[in-house]
PDB file of C-alpha atoms in Angstrom:
ATOM      1  CA  MET D   1      71.443  81.931 115.808  1.00 48.00           C
ATOM      2  CA  GLY D   2      68.023  83.481 115.222  1.00 52.00           C
ATOM      3  CA  LEU D   3      68.577  84.457 111.601  1.00 59.00           C
ATOM      4  CA  SER D   4      65.398  86.082 110.266  1.00 70.00           C
ATOM      5  CA  LEU D   5      64.857  85.957 106.503  1.00 75.00           C
ATOM      6  CA  GLN D   6      62.703  89.069 106.680  1.00 76.00           C
ATOM      7  CA  GLN D   7      65.413  90.936 108.566  1.00 76.00           C
ATOM      8  CA  PHE D   8      68.095  89.659 106.187  1.00 78.00           C
ATOM      9  CA  ALA D   9      66.035  90.868 103.208  1.00 81.00           C
ATOM     10  CA  MET D  10      65.790  94.315 104.838  1.00 78.00           C
ATOM     11  CA  VAL D  11      69.554  94.476 105.448  1.00 78.00           C
ATOM     12  CA  ALA D  12      70.449  93.147 101.977  1.00 81.00           C
ATOM     13  CA  GLY D  13      68.003  95.547 100.315  1.00 81.00           C
ATOM     14  CA  ALA D  14      69.345  98.603 102.153  1.00 78.00           C
ATOM     15  CA  HIS D  15      72.903  97.557 101.351  1.00 82.00           C
ATOM     16  CA  LEU D  16      72.072  97.016  97.664  1.00 80.00           C
ATOM     17  CA  LEU D  17      70.596 100.513  97.407  1.00 76.00           C
ATOM     18  CA  ALA D  18      73.796 101.904  98.943  1.00 76.00           C
ATOM     19  CA  LEU D  19      75.892  99.979  96.390  1.00 80.00           C
ATOM     20  CA  LEU D  20      73.835 101.336  93.499  1.00 74.00           C
ATOM     21  CA  SER D  21      74.708 104.908  94.496  1.00 67.00           C
ATOM     22  CA  PRO D  22      77.891 105.814  92.539  1.00 64.00           C
ATOM     23  CA  GLY D  23      80.771 107.446  94.403  1.00 72.00           C
ATOM     24  CA  PRO D  24      84.568 107.785  94.220  1.00 76.00           C
ATOM     25  CA  ASP D  25      84.958 104.005  94.506  1.00 84.00           C
ATOM     26  CA  PHE D  26      82.959 103.520  91.299  1.00 82.00           C
ATOM     27  CA  PHE D  27      85.084 106.106  89.508  1.00 79.00           C
ATOM     28  CA  LEU D  28      88.321 104.384  90.499  1.00 85.00           C
ATOM     29  CA  ILE D  29      86.989 100.986  89.404  1.00 90.00           C
ATOM     30  CA  ALA D  30      85.894 102.405  86.049  1.00 85.00           C
ATOM     31  CA  ARG D  31      89.245 104.054  85.427  1.00 82.00           C
ATOM     32  CA  SER D  32      91.224 100.946  86.336  1.00 87.00           C
ATOM     33  CA  ALA D  33      88.998  98.630  84.291  1.00 88.00           C
ATOM     34  CA  LEU D  34      89.283 100.842  81.208  1.00 83.00           C
ATOM     35  CA  LEU D  35      93.054 101.122  81.446  1.00 81.00           C
ATOM     36  CA  ARG D  36      94.047  97.709  82.791  1.00 82.00           C
ATOM     37  CA  GLY D  37      91.134  95.303  82.402  1.00 83.00           C
ATOM     38  CA  TRP D  38      88.873  93.771  85.027  1.00 85.00           C
ATOM     39  CA  ARG D  39      91.305  91.115  86.276  1.00 87.00           C
ATOM     40  CA  LYS D  40      93.889  93.646  87.438  1.00 89.00           C
ATOM     41  CA  THR D  41      91.075  95.838  88.755  1.00 92.00           C
ATOM     42  CA  GLY D  42      90.241  92.987  91.138  1.00 94.00           C
ATOM     43  CA  ALA D  43      92.931  94.332  93.490  1.00 94.00           C
ATOM     44  CA  VAL D  44      91.171  97.719  93.616  1.00 94.00           C
ATOM     45  CA  CYS D  45      87.852  95.971  94.262  1.00 95.00           C
ATOM     46  CA  PHE D  46      89.372  93.871  97.041  1.00 96.00           C
ATOM     47  CA  GLY D  47      90.852  96.979  98.680  1.00 95.00           C
ATOM     48  CA  ILE D  48      87.429  98.646  98.635  1.00 95.00           C
ATOM     49  CA  ALA D  49      85.823  95.519 100.102  1.00 95.00           C
ATOM     50  CA  CYS D  50      88.462  95.314 102.865  1.00 96.00           C
ATOM     51  CA  ALA D  51      87.879  98.944 103.846  1.00 93.00           C
ATOM     52  CA  ASN D  52      84.162  98.190 104.046  1.00 93.00           C
ATOM     53  CA  GLY D  53      85.096  95.141 106.126  1.00 93.00           C
ATOM     54  CA  VAL D  54      86.941  97.383 108.585  1.00 90.00           C
ATOM     55  CA  PHE D  55      83.841  99.563 109.013  1.00 89.00           C
ATOM     56  CA  ILE D  56      81.650  96.461 109.363  1.00 89.00           C
ATOM     57  CA  ALA D  57      83.935  95.019 112.061  1.00 88.00           C
ATOM     58  CA  LEU D  58      83.982  98.329 113.947  1.00 83.00           C
ATOM     59  CA  ALA D  59      80.200  98.628 113.702  1.00 82.00           C
ATOM     60  CA  LEU D  60      79.805  95.051 114.980  1.00 81.00           C
ATOM     61  CA  GLY D  61      81.996  95.915 117.949  1.00 78.00           C
ATOM     62  CA  GLY D  62      80.164  99.162 118.581  1.00 69.00           C
ATOM     63  CA  VAL D  63      83.453 101.067 118.452  1.00 55.00           C
ATOM     64  CA  ALA D  64      83.166 104.835 118.952  1.00 48.00           C
ATOM     65  CA  ALA D  65      85.892 105.393 116.340  1.00 50.00           C
ATOM     66  CA  LEU D  66      83.138 105.292 113.736  1.00 51.00           C
ATOM     67  CA  HIS D  67      81.679 108.506 115.145  1.00 55.00           C
ATOM     68  CA  ARG D  68      82.005 111.289 112.598  1.00 53.00           C
ATOM     69  CA  HIS D  69      83.591 113.646 115.144  1.00 55.00           C
ATOM     70  CA  GLY D  70      85.838 111.028 116.759  1.00 63.00           C
ATOM     71  CA  THR D  71      89.602 111.630 116.839  1.00 68.00           C
ATOM     72  CA  ALA D  72      90.476 108.177 115.483  1.00 62.00           C
ATOM     73  CA  PHE D  73      88.071 108.581 112.572  1.00 62.00           C
ATOM     74  CA  ALA D  74      89.501 112.021 111.777  1.00 69.00           C
ATOM     75  CA  LEU D  75      93.059 110.650 111.761  1.00 70.00           C
ATOM     76  CA  VAL D  76      92.092 107.832 109.394  1.00 63.00           C
ATOM     77  CA  GLN D  77      90.451 110.333 107.065  1.00 65.00           C
ATOM     78  CA  ALA D  78      93.440 112.683 107.189  1.00 72.00           C
ATOM     79  CA  ALA D  79      95.797 109.827 106.308  1.00 69.00           C
ATOM     80  CA  GLY D  80      93.513 108.858 103.426  1.00 65.00           C
ATOM     81  CA  CYS D  81      93.523 112.460 102.191  1.00 71.00           C
ATOM     82  CA  VAL D  82      97.328 112.547 102.114  1.00 76.00           C
ATOM     83  CA  TYR D  83      97.421 109.350 100.071  1.00 67.00           C
ATOM     84  CA  LEU D  84      94.768 110.552  97.614  1.00 69.00           C
ATOM     85  CA  PHE D  85      96.587 113.888  97.188  1.00 79.00           C
ATOM     86  CA  TYR D  86      99.734 111.947  96.329  1.00 76.00           C
ATOM     87  CA  LEU D  87      97.904 109.595  93.969  1.00 69.00           C
ATOM     88  CA  GLY D  88      95.937 112.377  92.245  1.00 75.00           C
ATOM     89  CA  GLY D  89      99.083 114.454  91.721  1.00 81.00           C
ATOM     90  CA  LEU D  90     100.853 111.429  90.258  1.00 75.00           C
ATOM     91  CA  MET D  91      98.060 110.854  87.750  1.00 69.00           C
ATOM     92  CA  LEU D  92      97.991 114.497  86.663  1.00 78.00           C
ATOM     93  CA  ARG D  93     101.776 114.609  86.216  1.00 78.00           C
ATOM     94  CA  HIS D  94     102.200 111.351  84.347  1.00 68.00           C
ATOM     95  CA  ALA D  95      98.987 111.171  82.296  1.00 62.00           C
ATOM     96  CA  ARG D  96      99.756 109.990  78.779  1.00 57.00           C
ATOM     97  CA  ALA D  97      97.920 108.498  75.853  1.00 51.00           C
ATOM     98  CA  ALA D  98      98.302 104.745  75.542  1.00 46.00           C
ATOM     99  CA  SER D  99      98.589 103.077  72.188  1.00 40.00           C
ATOM    100  CA  ILE D 100      96.561  99.934  71.520  1.00 37.00           C
ATOM    101  CA  GLY D 101      99.714  97.866  71.824  1.00 38.00           C
ATOM    102  CA  THR D 102     100.816  99.387  75.105  1.00 40.00           C
ATOM    103  CA  HIS D 103      97.306  99.183  76.476  1.00 44.00           C
ATOM    104  CA  GLY D 104      96.975  95.524  75.559  1.00 46.00           C
ATOM    105  CA  GLN D 105     100.347  94.707  77.091  1.00 43.00           C
ATOM    106  CA  ASP D 106      99.372  96.398  80.356  1.00 52.00           C
ATOM    107  CA  ARG D 107      96.159  94.348  80.445  1.00 51.00           C
ATOM    108  CA  THR D 108      97.787  90.970  79.796  1.00 51.00           C
ATOM    109  CA  SER D 109     101.200  91.227  81.471  1.00 55.00           C
ATOM    110  CA  ALA D 110     101.735  89.261  84.665  1.00 54.00           C
ATOM    111  CA  PRO D 111     100.926  91.359  87.747  1.00 60.00           C
ATOM    112  CA  THR D 112     103.740  92.072  90.200  1.00 78.00           C
ATOM    113  CA  ALA D 113     103.281  92.089  93.959  1.00 80.00           C
ATOM    114  CA  SER D 114     104.078  95.808  94.200  1.00 85.00           C
ATOM    115  CA  ALA D 115     101.586  96.698  91.450  1.00 88.00           C
ATOM    116  CA  TRP D 116      98.887  94.578  93.131  1.00 90.00           C
ATOM    117  CA  LEU D 117      99.549  96.250  96.484  1.00 91.00           C
ATOM    118  CA  ALA D 118      99.437  99.710  94.894  1.00 89.00           C
ATOM    119  CA  ARG D 119      96.041  98.999  93.329  1.00 91.00           C
ATOM    120  CA  PHE D 120      94.792  97.445  96.570  1.00 94.00           C
ATOM    121  CA  ALA D 121      95.936 100.541  98.530  1.00 90.00           C
ATOM    122  CA  THR D 122      94.157 102.819  96.052  1.00 88.00           C
ATOM    123  CA  GLY D 123      90.845 101.040  96.562  1.00 91.00           C
ATOM    124  CA  PHE D 124      91.296 100.776 100.326  1.00 92.00           C
ATOM    125  CA  ALA D 125      92.180 104.469 100.719  1.00 86.00           C
ATOM    126  CA  SER D 126      89.198 105.562  98.634  1.00 83.00           C
ATOM    127  CA  ALA D 127      86.692 103.507 100.627  1.00 88.00           C
ATOM    128  CA  ILE D 128      88.168 104.134 104.088  1.00 84.00           C
ATOM    129  CA  LEU D 129      88.152 107.868 103.372  1.00 77.00           C
ATOM    130  CA  ASN D 130      84.442 107.993 102.586  1.00 74.00           C
ATOM    131  CA  PRO D 131      82.511 108.986 105.757  1.00 69.00           C
ATOM    132  CA  LYS D 132      79.278 107.732 104.181  1.00 72.00           C
ATOM    133  CA  ASN D 133      80.581 104.164 104.439  1.00 77.00           C
ATOM    134  CA  ALA D 134      81.278 104.475 108.159  1.00 74.00           C
ATOM    135  CA  LEU D 135      77.993 106.198 108.927  1.00 72.00           C
ATOM    136  CA  PHE D 136      75.970 103.720 106.857  1.00 78.00           C
ATOM    137  CA  TYR D 137      77.339 100.669 108.674  1.00 83.00           C
ATOM    138  CA  ALA D 138      77.201 102.360 112.081  1.00 74.00           C
ATOM    139  CA  SER D 139      73.550 103.294 111.528  1.00 72.00           C
ATOM    140  CA  LEU D 140      72.577  99.908 110.115  1.00 77.00           C
ATOM    141  CA  PHE D 141      74.133  97.859 112.910  1.00 77.00           C
ATOM    142  CA  ALA D 142      72.805 100.260 115.549  1.00 71.00           C
ATOM    143  CA  LEU D 143      69.334  99.588 114.107  1.00 69.00           C
ATOM    144  CA  LEU D 144      69.949  95.829 114.226  1.00 72.00           C
ATOM    145  CA  ALA D 145      71.086  96.076 117.842  1.00 67.00           C
ATOM    146  CA  ALA D 146      67.974  98.096 118.690  1.00 59.00           C
ATOM    147  CA  ARG D 147      65.860  95.311 117.183  1.00 65.00           C
ATOM    148  CA  ASP D 148      67.699  92.731 119.318  1.00 71.00           C
ATOM    149  CA  ALA D 149      69.235  90.947 116.337  1.00 76.00           C
ATOM    150  CA  PRO D 150      71.461  88.127 117.686  1.00 82.00           C
ATOM    151  CA  PHE D 151      75.194  88.784 117.412  1.00 80.00           C
ATOM    152  CA  GLY D 152      75.623  85.629 115.320  1.00 84.00           C
ATOM    153  CA  ALA D 153      73.062  86.904 112.823  1.00 84.00           C
ATOM    154  CA  GLN D 154      74.850  90.265 112.664  1.00 83.00           C
ATOM    155  CA  ILE D 155      78.099  88.459 111.791  1.00 88.00           C
ATOM    156  CA  VAL D 156      76.287  86.696 108.939  1.00 88.00           C
ATOM    157  CA  TYR D 157      74.943  90.052 107.720  1.00 88.00           C
ATOM    158  CA  GLY D 158      78.431  91.572 107.895  1.00 89.00           C
ATOM    159  CA  ALA D 159      79.982  88.673 105.962  1.00 93.00           C
ATOM    160  CA  TRP D 160      77.257  88.953 103.338  1.00 92.00           C
ATOM    161  CA  MET D 161      77.865  92.697 102.919  1.00 92.00           C
ATOM    162  CA  PHE D 162      81.622  92.165 102.507  1.00 95.00           C
ATOM    163  CA  VAL D 163      81.027  89.556  99.790  1.00 95.00           C
ATOM    164  CA  ALA D 164      78.342  91.724  98.159  1.00 93.00           C
ATOM    165  CA  VAL D 165      80.666  94.751  97.941  1.00 93.00           C
ATOM    166  CA  PHE D 166      83.453  92.689  96.393  1.00 95.00           C
ATOM    167  CA  GLY D 167      81.095  90.878  94.006  1.00 94.00           C
ATOM    168  CA  TRP D 168      79.307  94.036  92.887  1.00 92.00           C
ATOM    169  CA  ASP D 169      82.552  95.919  92.274  1.00 93.00           C
ATOM    170  CA  LEU D 170      83.953  92.999  90.265  1.00 94.00           C
ATOM    171  CA  LEU D 171      80.752  92.930  88.211  1.00 91.00           C
ATOM    172  CA  VAL D 172      81.129  96.650  87.493  1.00 89.00           C
ATOM    173  CA  ALA D 173      84.795  96.131  86.536  1.00 91.00           C
ATOM    174  CA  MET D 174      83.912  93.228  84.221  1.00 90.00           C
ATOM    175  CA  SER D 175      81.190  95.274  82.504  1.00 86.00           C
ATOM    176  CA  ILE D 176      83.354  98.346  81.989  1.00 84.00           C
ATOM    177  CA  GLY D 177      86.501  96.340  81.232  1.00 78.00           C
ATOM    178  CA  HIS D 178      84.914  94.461  78.321  1.00 73.00           C
ATOM    179  CA  PRO D 179      87.305  94.536  75.332  1.00 69.00           C
ATOM    180  CA  ALA D 180      84.779  96.358  73.113  1.00 69.00           C
ATOM    181  CA  VAL D 181      84.335  99.117  75.697  1.00 66.00           C
ATOM    182  CA  VAL D 182      88.063  99.332  76.393  1.00 62.00           C
ATOM    183  CA  ALA D 183      88.942  99.602  72.693  1.00 62.00           C
ATOM    184  CA  ARG D 184      86.663 102.639  72.386  1.00 63.00           C
ATOM    185  CA  PHE D 185      88.241 104.429  75.343  1.00 61.00           C
ATOM    186  CA  THR D 186      91.913 103.533  74.774  1.00 58.00           C
ATOM    187  CA  ARG D 187      92.643 106.676  72.784  1.00 61.00           C
ATOM    188  CA  HIS D 188      91.290 108.775  75.684  1.00 64.00           C
ATOM    189  CA  SER D 189      93.446 107.127  78.362  1.00 61.00           C
ATOM    190  CA  ALA D 190      95.375 110.354  79.108  1.00 69.00           C
ATOM    191  CA  SER D 191      92.105 112.221  79.685  1.00 72.00           C
ATOM    192  CA  ILE D 192      90.858 109.412  81.922  1.00 66.00           C
ATOM    193  CA  GLU D 193      94.042 109.696  83.997  1.00 68.00           C
ATOM    194  CA  ARG D 194      93.739 113.491  84.292  1.00 77.00           C
ATOM    195  CA  VAL D 195      90.049 113.448  85.198  1.00 76.00           C
ATOM    196  CA  THR D 196      90.623 110.713  87.786  1.00 69.00           C
ATOM    197  CA  GLY D 197      93.523 112.639  89.300  1.00 75.00           C
ATOM    198  CA  ALA D 198      91.458 115.834  89.479  1.00 80.00           C
ATOM    199  CA  VAL D 199      88.529 113.997  91.093  1.00 72.00           C
ATOM    200  CA  LEU D 200      90.795 112.416  93.727  1.00 69.00           C
ATOM    201  CA  LEU D 201      92.335 115.805  94.548  1.00 80.00           C
ATOM    202  CA  ALA D 202      88.853 117.353  94.832  1.00 79.00           C
ATOM    203  CA  ILE D 203      87.661 114.557  97.141  1.00 68.00           C
ATOM    204  CA  ALA D 204      90.729 114.876  99.374  1.00 73.00           C
ATOM    205  CA  ALA D 205      90.405 118.667  99.505  1.00 81.00           C
ATOM    206  CA  SER D 206      86.703 118.539 100.408  1.00 76.00           C
ATOM    207  CA  VAL D 207      87.307 116.027 103.218  1.00 70.00           C
ATOM    208  CA  LEU D 208      90.210 118.087 104.593  1.00 77.00           C
ATOM    209  CA  ALA D 209      88.000 121.195 104.530  1.00 81.00           C
ATOM    210  CA  MET D 210      85.306 119.298 106.442  1.00 75.00           C
ATOM    211  CA  LEU D 211      87.858 118.124 109.024  1.00 73.00           C
ATOM    212  CA  ALA D 212      89.177 121.664 109.399  1.00 79.00           C
ATOM    213  CA  ARG D 213      85.681 123.011 110.078  1.00 79.00           C
ATOM    214  CA  GLN D 214      85.128 120.341 112.720  1.00 72.00           C
ATOM    215  CA  TRP D 215      88.412 120.738 114.594  1.00 71.00           C
ATOM    216  CA  LEU D 216      89.478 124.390 114.176  1.00 65.00           C
TER     217      LEU D 216
END
């Protein structure tokens, strides 16, 4: 397969630096972990990882849809914007303070399939909407191809990055969702909801403005 440890260290290091840079995904994970605990936030983390997996698969295949000015990429971003507008509006409209009892019940109650899917969709939409994700993977795998990295080795790198995204996001959720941290922020749950909603609306608006400048 021609897997080079030096090359793997380069790829893993670049990917780690990208993970350490906070973005909308981090904000969503923090909000979910504070309000619902890290276990339920796992669905958000998995959605983010799957969106990264889509970009990794496209980069491995050398698909032109990853191009920033490509029609397919623009359509995916537009769809993500619509979803984030809907989600952000929902949070702003229904933000409310949670009592300790209500908060604890939300954290320990059995998850339903619809709730899991909703959290998964939130994470997936956030990550698939971020053009930095697409451009990072496209650039990284283009560099690997230029260095004649075997396709089998690139698959290993891609699998590693998927696992690393999911593992890192879960670690963040576990740190923020610690009971001591959650207890401190419970009384501010309504503010957390409002701020998150406003951030999602701002992200969606900025991406739509970028798309408008590109296509109009």
